[in-house]
Amino acid sequence: MAKRQTNKGYTKAVHQSRPDWDYYLPKVDKSIIKKLEKKPIFPKVCDRPCTKVMTLFPEDSVNGHSGKGYHMINIDGYRTINAYVISDALNSTTQRGFTLELSFSVNDFVYGVGVIGETSHFFNFDSYFNPGNASHKTIRIETNDLTTTGGLPWIGGTDLTHILRVPVLGPYVRASVFNEDDTARRVEVKAYLST
């Protein structure tokens, strides 16, 4: 069983979708932020789509019924993001896994202010327009740890993994993970990006 973590290097924040949960963001580190806000460099000639694997949330322990986020990362130029949530294995159907929420922004981090215009909600008229509705609801970019049939994706394996696939909706992205179980577990989020 993972030890209860102390959240060193993190500051307590409020997440818009779960205001009553403990949620933490990394402390401001100007060198990390400068590195993550740089625009990706693409090869001059791509004879097929350009792809990249990157870390959206480095492996860390998250207490039960709490969440953590990471810095905003510049992914400008990519069109699709496949975010892999990889966590400690579960050995029982009574245990729960992690949910993931991606948020996008057109603005980068501003020291002393944070990120202006960060959101996890979107609507796409190209895909979802219904002429019979005068008003259309927005969609939250979030997974649940459960499958559509109510179970977990995998019990007793080497890890518990699921993917959130969405279009890139802004040049900056943040991954936030939420532990749905009572026990602290380790988790990381890797992304497979393509143009």
PDB file of C-alpha atoms in Angstrom:
ATOM      1  CA  MET A   1       0.000   0.000   0.000  1.00  0.00           C
ATOM      2  CA  ALA A   2       1.329   3.448  -0.904  1.00  0.00           C
ATOM      3  CA  LYS A   3       2.251   5.768   1.955  1.00  0.00           C
ATOM      4  CA  ARG A   4       0.113   8.825   2.528  1.00  0.00           C
ATOM      5  CA  GLN A   5       1.915  11.586   0.714  1.00  0.00           C
ATOM      6  CA  THR A   6       2.669  15.024   2.128  1.00  0.00           C
ATOM      7  CA  ASN A   7       2.232  17.191  -0.994  1.00  0.00           C
ATOM      8  CA  LYS A   8       5.696  18.753  -0.664  1.00  0.00           C
ATOM      9  CA  GLY A   9       6.360  20.946  -3.663  1.00  0.00           C
ATOM     10  CA  TYR A  10       2.623  21.573  -4.152  1.00  0.00           C
ATOM     11  CA  THR A  11       0.246  24.329  -3.112  1.00  0.00           C
ATOM     12  CA  LYS A  12      -3.416  23.837  -2.305  1.00  0.00           C
ATOM     13  CA  ALA A  13      -5.802  25.154  -4.964  1.00  0.00           C
ATOM     14  CA  VAL A  14      -9.467  24.861  -5.919  1.00  0.00           C
ATOM     15  CA  HIS A  15     -10.442  22.876  -9.009  1.00  0.00           C
ATOM     16  CA  GLN A  16     -13.569  24.212 -10.740  1.00  0.00           C
ATOM     17  CA  SER A  17     -15.142  20.774 -11.275  1.00  0.00           C
ATOM     18  CA  ARG A  18     -14.495  19.511  -7.712  1.00  0.00           C
ATOM     19  CA  PRO A  19     -14.418  22.511  -5.365  1.00  0.00           C
ATOM     20  CA  ASP A  20     -15.011  20.358  -2.256  1.00  0.00           C
ATOM     21  CA  TRP A  21     -12.005  18.028  -2.920  1.00  0.00           C
ATOM     22  CA  ASP A  22      -8.425  18.634  -1.800  1.00  0.00           C
ATOM     23  CA  TYR A  23      -6.561  19.648  -4.972  1.00  0.00           C
ATOM     24  CA  TYR A  24      -2.912  20.618  -5.406  1.00  0.00           C
ATOM     25  CA  LEU A  25      -0.848  22.319  -8.106  1.00  0.00           C
ATOM     26  CA  PRO A  26       2.958  22.352  -8.255  1.00  0.00           C
ATOM     27  CA  LYS A  27       4.679  25.351  -6.714  1.00  0.00           C
ATOM     28  CA  VAL A  28       5.810  27.939  -9.239  1.00  0.00           C
ATOM     29  CA  ASP A  29       9.218  27.051 -10.645  1.00  0.00           C
ATOM     30  CA  LYS A  30      10.218  29.592 -13.292  1.00  0.00           C
ATOM     31  CA  SER A  31      12.742  27.267 -14.971  1.00  0.00           C
ATOM     32  CA  ILE A  32      10.176  24.468 -15.405  1.00  0.00           C
ATOM     33  CA  ILE A  33       7.475  26.862 -16.608  1.00  0.00           C
ATOM     34  CA  LYS A  34       9.853  28.445 -19.176  1.00  0.00           C
ATOM     35  CA  LYS A  35      10.719  24.974 -20.496  1.00  0.00           C
ATOM     36  CA  LEU A  36       7.078  23.799 -20.692  1.00  0.00           C
ATOM     37  CA  GLU A  37       5.731  26.973 -22.326  1.00  0.00           C
ATOM     38  CA  LYS A  38       8.104  26.730 -25.316  1.00  0.00           C
ATOM     39  CA  LYS A  39       6.390  25.948 -28.599  1.00  0.00           C
ATOM     40  CA  PRO A  40       7.209  22.450 -29.932  1.00  0.00           C
ATOM     41  CA  ILE A  41       9.720  22.232 -32.781  1.00  0.00           C
ATOM     42  CA  PHE A  42       8.616  20.157 -35.766  1.00  0.00           C
ATOM     43  CA  PRO A  43      10.878  18.675 -38.463  1.00  0.00           C
ATOM     44  CA  LYS A  44      10.912  20.826 -41.624  1.00  0.00           C
ATOM     45  CA  VAL A  45       9.503  17.971 -43.705  1.00  0.00           C
ATOM     46  CA  CYS A  46       6.964  15.470 -42.370  1.00  0.00           C
ATOM     47  CA  ASP A  47       6.033  12.850 -44.946  1.00  0.00           C
ATOM     48  CA  ARG A  48       3.440  11.540 -42.487  1.00  0.00           C
ATOM     49  CA  PRO A  49       1.856  13.025 -39.357  1.00  0.00           C
ATOM     50  CA  CYS A  50       4.361  14.211 -36.781  1.00  0.00           C
ATOM     51  CA  THR A  51       3.959  12.463 -33.428  1.00  0.00           C
ATOM     52  CA  LYS A  52       5.427  12.868 -29.970  1.00  0.00           C
ATOM     53  CA  VAL A  53       5.153  11.134 -26.596  1.00  0.00           C
ATOM     54  CA  MET A  54       5.331  13.509 -23.638  1.00  0.00           C
ATOM     55  CA  THR A  55       4.530  13.558 -19.930  1.00  0.00           C
ATOM     56  CA  LEU A  56       1.497  15.621 -18.919  1.00  0.00           C
ATOM     57  CA  PHE A  57       1.664  14.626 -15.237  1.00  0.00           C
ATOM     58  CA  PRO A  58       4.891  13.103 -13.826  1.00  0.00           C
ATOM     59  CA  GLU A  59       4.494   9.983 -11.678  1.00  0.00           C
ATOM     60  CA  ASP A  60       3.412  10.938  -8.167  1.00  0.00           C
ATOM     61  CA  SER A  61       1.337   9.693  -5.260  1.00  0.00           C
ATOM     62  CA  VAL A  62      -2.161  11.107  -4.797  1.00  0.00           C
ATOM     63  CA  ASN A  63      -4.109  10.704  -1.545  1.00  0.00           C
ATOM     64  CA  GLY A  64      -7.542   9.107  -1.579  1.00  0.00           C
ATOM     65  CA  HIS A  65     -10.410  11.417  -2.587  1.00  0.00           C
ATOM     66  CA  SER A  66      -8.068  14.198  -3.643  1.00  0.00           C
ATOM     67  CA  GLY A  67      -6.515  15.442  -6.856  1.00  0.00           C
ATOM     68  CA  LYS A  68      -3.392  16.982  -8.313  1.00  0.00           C
ATOM     69  CA  GLY A  69      -2.669  18.980 -11.427  1.00  0.00           C
ATOM     70  CA  TYR A  70       0.501  19.879 -13.297  1.00  0.00           C
ATOM     71  CA  HIS A  71       1.861  22.966 -15.027  1.00  0.00           C
ATOM     72  CA  MET A  72       0.416  24.164 -18.335  1.00  0.00           C
ATOM     73  CA  ILE A  73       2.348  22.648 -21.263  1.00  0.00           C
ATOM     74  CA  ASN A  74       2.629  24.164 -24.753  1.00  0.00           C
ATOM     75  CA  ILE A  75       1.412  21.677 -27.395  1.00  0.00           C
ATOM     76  CA  ASP A  76       0.809  24.217 -30.158  1.00  0.00           C
ATOM     77  CA  GLY A  77       0.856  22.621 -33.623  1.00  0.00           C
ATOM     78  CA  TYR A  78      -0.533  19.220 -32.630  1.00  0.00           C
ATOM     79  CA  ARG A  79      -4.137  18.357 -33.526  1.00  0.00           C
ATOM     80  CA  THR A  80      -4.967  15.301 -31.430  1.00  0.00           C
ATOM     81  CA  ILE A  81      -4.034  14.266 -27.912  1.00  0.00           C
ATOM     82  CA  ASN A  82      -4.310  10.727 -26.539  1.00  0.00           C
ATOM     83  CA  ALA A  83      -3.776  10.985 -22.772  1.00  0.00           C
ATOM     84  CA  TYR A  84      -2.884   7.726 -20.990  1.00  0.00           C
ATOM     85  CA  VAL A  85      -3.738   7.555 -17.276  1.00  0.00           C
ATOM     86  CA  ILE A  86      -1.377   4.913 -15.821  1.00  0.00           C
ATOM     87  CA  SER A  87      -1.785   4.075 -12.130  1.00  0.00           C
ATOM     88  CA  ASP A  88      -1.027   1.406  -9.553  1.00  0.00           C
ATOM     89  CA  ALA A  89      -2.776  -1.897 -10.141  1.00  0.00           C
ATOM     90  CA  LEU A  90      -6.053  -2.644  -8.373  1.00  0.00           C
ATOM     91  CA  ASN A  91      -6.661  -6.093  -6.957  1.00  0.00           C
ATOM     92  CA  SER A  92     -10.337  -5.903  -6.042  1.00  0.00           C
ATOM     93  CA  THR A  93     -13.581  -4.768  -7.636  1.00  0.00           C
ATOM     94  CA  THR A  94     -14.239  -2.673  -4.501  1.00  0.00           C
ATOM     95  CA  GLN A  95     -11.209  -0.463  -5.231  1.00  0.00           C
ATOM     96  CA  ARG A  96     -11.422   2.559  -7.495  1.00  0.00           C
ATOM     97  CA  GLY A  97      -9.011   4.133  -9.959  1.00  0.00           C
ATOM     98  CA  PHE A  98      -8.246   7.632 -11.222  1.00  0.00           C
ATOM     99  CA  THR A  99     -10.229  10.057 -13.335  1.00  0.00           C
ATOM    100  CA  LEU A 100      -8.525  12.565 -15.618  1.00  0.00           C
ATOM    101  CA  GLU A 101      -9.522  16.057 -16.632  1.00  0.00           C
ATOM    102  CA  LEU A 102      -7.739  18.013 -19.347  1.00  0.00           C
ATOM    103  CA  SER A 103      -7.997  21.786 -19.436  1.00  0.00           C
ATOM    104  CA  PHE A 104      -6.855  24.050 -22.255  1.00  0.00           C
ATOM    105  CA  SER A 105      -5.906  27.706 -22.465  1.00  0.00           C
ATOM    106  CA  VAL A 106      -4.903  30.205 -25.142  1.00  0.00           C
ATOM    107  CA  ASN A 107      -2.821  32.057 -22.531  1.00  0.00           C
ATOM    108  CA  ASP A 108       0.317  30.927 -20.761  1.00  0.00           C
ATOM    109  CA  PHE A 109       1.133  31.211 -17.065  1.00  0.00           C
ATOM    110  CA  VAL A 110       1.524  34.734 -15.647  1.00  0.00           C
ATOM    111  CA  TYR A 111       3.635  35.044 -12.489  1.00  0.00           C
ATOM    112  CA  GLY A 112       1.537  36.147  -9.531  1.00  0.00           C
ATOM    113  CA  VAL A 113      -1.714  35.674 -11.457  1.00  0.00           C
ATOM    114  CA  GLY A 114      -1.851  32.119 -12.827  1.00  0.00           C
ATOM    115  CA  VAL A 115      -3.515  31.083 -16.075  1.00  0.00           C
ATOM    116  CA  ILE A 116      -6.266  33.321 -17.471  1.00  0.00           C
ATOM    117  CA  GLY A 117      -8.942  31.637 -19.587  1.00  0.00           C
ATOM    118  CA  GLU A 118      -8.254  28.004 -18.601  1.00  0.00           C
ATOM    119  CA  THR A 119     -11.242  25.722 -19.251  1.00  0.00           C
ATOM    120  CA  SER A 120     -12.297  22.087 -19.484  1.00  0.00           C
ATOM    121  CA  HIS A 121     -15.599  22.821 -21.252  1.00  0.00           C
ATOM    122  CA  PHE A 122     -16.154  23.086 -25.006  1.00  0.00           C
ATOM    123  CA  PHE A 123     -18.775  22.878 -27.731  1.00  0.00           C
ATOM    124  CA  ASN A 124     -18.124  22.072 -31.400  1.00  0.00           C
ATOM    125  CA  PHE A 125     -20.810  23.195 -33.862  1.00  0.00           C
ATOM    126  CA  ASP A 126     -19.148  21.174 -36.634  1.00  0.00           C
ATOM    127  CA  SER A 127     -19.833  17.900 -34.820  1.00  0.00           C
ATOM    128  CA  TYR A 128     -22.720  18.448 -32.436  1.00  0.00           C
ATOM    129  CA  PHE A 129     -25.006  21.043 -33.979  1.00  0.00           C
ATOM    130  CA  ASN A 130     -28.691  20.176 -33.676  1.00  0.00           C
ATOM    131  CA  PRO A 131     -30.877  22.703 -35.537  1.00  0.00           C
ATOM    132  CA  GLY A 132     -33.834  21.733 -33.329  1.00  0.00           C
ATOM    133  CA  ASN A 133     -32.149  23.143 -30.219  1.00  0.00           C
ATOM    134  CA  ALA A 134     -31.868  26.866 -29.634  1.00  0.00           C
ATOM    135  CA  SER A 135     -29.247  26.348 -26.920  1.00  0.00           C
ATOM    136  CA  HIS A 136     -26.496  23.712 -26.808  1.00  0.00           C
ATOM    137  CA  LYS A 137     -24.780  22.372 -23.698  1.00  0.00           C
ATOM    138  CA  THR A 138     -20.998  22.327 -23.357  1.00  0.00           C
ATOM    139  CA  ILE A 139     -19.023  19.121 -22.875  1.00  0.00           C
ATOM    140  CA  ARG A 140     -16.466  18.560 -20.107  1.00  0.00           C
ATOM    141  CA  ILE A 141     -13.141  17.006 -21.152  1.00  0.00           C
ATOM    142  CA  GLU A 142     -13.015  14.353 -18.435  1.00  0.00           C
ATOM    143  CA  THR A 143     -12.877  10.586 -18.048  1.00  0.00           C
ATOM    144  CA  ASN A 144     -14.335   8.418 -15.323  1.00  0.00           C
ATOM    145  CA  ASP A 145     -12.389   5.520 -13.841  1.00  0.00           C
ATOM    146  CA  LEU A 146     -15.280   3.155 -14.685  1.00  0.00           C
ATOM    147  CA  THR A 147     -16.202   1.575 -18.025  1.00  0.00           C
ATOM    148  CA  THR A 148     -19.623   2.021 -19.648  1.00  0.00           C
ATOM    149  CA  THR A 149     -20.670  -1.325 -18.130  1.00  0.00           C
ATOM    150  CA  GLY A 150     -19.790  -0.097 -14.624  1.00  0.00           C
ATOM    151  CA  GLY A 151     -16.576  -2.058 -13.991  1.00  0.00           C
ATOM    152  CA  LEU A 152     -12.948  -1.024 -14.040  1.00  0.00           C
ATOM    153  CA  PRO A 153     -10.822  -1.416 -17.188  1.00  0.00           C
ATOM    154  CA  TRP A 154      -8.467  -4.010 -15.644  1.00  0.00           C
ATOM    155  CA  ILE A 155      -8.181  -5.696 -12.239  1.00  0.00           C
ATOM    156  CA  GLY A 156      -5.040  -7.509 -11.072  1.00  0.00           C
ATOM    157  CA  GLY A 157      -2.739  -6.425 -13.908  1.00  0.00           C
ATOM    158  CA  THR A 158       0.614  -4.681 -13.696  1.00  0.00           C
ATOM    159  CA  ASP A 159      -1.166  -1.315 -13.772  1.00  0.00           C
ATOM    160  CA  LEU A 160      -4.549   0.268 -14.415  1.00  0.00           C
ATOM    161  CA  THR A 161      -4.629   2.297 -17.647  1.00  0.00           C
ATOM    162  CA  HIS A 162      -7.221   4.152 -19.694  1.00  0.00           C
ATOM    163  CA  ILE A 163      -7.046   6.773 -22.469  1.00  0.00           C
ATOM    164  CA  LEU A 164      -8.787  10.108 -22.988  1.00  0.00           C
ATOM    165  CA  ARG A 165      -8.675  11.076 -26.692  1.00  0.00           C
ATOM    166  CA  VAL A 166      -9.620  14.640 -27.607  1.00  0.00           C
ATOM    167  CA  PRO A 167      -8.741  17.246 -30.218  1.00  0.00           C
ATOM    168  CA  VAL A 168      -6.185  19.837 -29.132  1.00  0.00           C
ATOM    169  CA  LEU A 169      -8.345  22.804 -28.151  1.00  0.00           C
ATOM    170  CA  GLY A 170      -5.652  25.317 -27.316  1.00  0.00           C
ATOM    171  CA  PRO A 171      -1.920  25.820 -27.381  1.00  0.00           C
ATOM    172  CA  TYR A 172      -1.613  25.041 -23.631  1.00  0.00           C
ATOM    173  CA  VAL A 173      -2.893  21.969 -21.785  1.00  0.00           C
ATOM    174  CA  ARG A 174      -3.008  20.923 -18.111  1.00  0.00           C
ATOM    175  CA  ALA A 175      -3.681  17.409 -16.808  1.00  0.00           C
ATOM    176  CA  SER A 176      -5.466  16.996 -13.467  1.00  0.00           C
ATOM    177  CA  VAL A 177      -5.864  13.556 -11.857  1.00  0.00           C
ATOM    178  CA  PHE A 178      -8.373  12.615  -9.154  1.00  0.00           C
ATOM    179  CA  ASN A 179      -8.067   9.519  -6.944  1.00  0.00           C
ATOM    180  CA  GLU A 180     -11.564   8.030  -6.575  1.00  0.00           C
ATOM    181  CA  ASP A 181     -10.420   5.495  -3.939  1.00  0.00           C
ATOM    182  CA  ASP A 182      -9.782   5.873  -0.191  1.00  0.00           C
ATOM    183  CA  THR A 183      -6.125   4.764  -0.450  1.00  0.00           C
ATOM    184  CA  ALA A 184      -3.186   6.816  -1.743  1.00  0.00           C
ATOM    185  CA  ARG A 185      -1.912   5.503  -5.091  1.00  0.00           C
ATOM    186  CA  ARG A 186       0.723   6.428  -7.664  1.00  0.00           C
ATOM    187  CA  VAL A 187      -0.305   7.744 -11.069  1.00  0.00           C
ATOM    188  CA  GLU A 188       1.192   9.364 -14.160  1.00  0.00           C
ATOM    189  CA  VAL A 189      -0.257  10.763 -17.378  1.00  0.00           C
ATOM    190  CA  LYS A 190       1.547  10.272 -20.689  1.00  0.00           C
ATOM    191  CA  ALA A 191       0.359  11.814 -23.946  1.00  0.00           C
ATOM    192  CA  TYR A 192       0.663  10.598 -27.515  1.00  0.00           C
ATOM    193  CA  LEU A 193       0.277  13.712 -29.687  1.00  0.00           C
ATOM    194  CA  SER A 194      -0.181  13.785 -33.455  1.00  0.00           C
ATOM    195  CA  THR A 195      -0.489  16.491 -36.119  1.00  0.00           C
TER     196      THR A 195
END
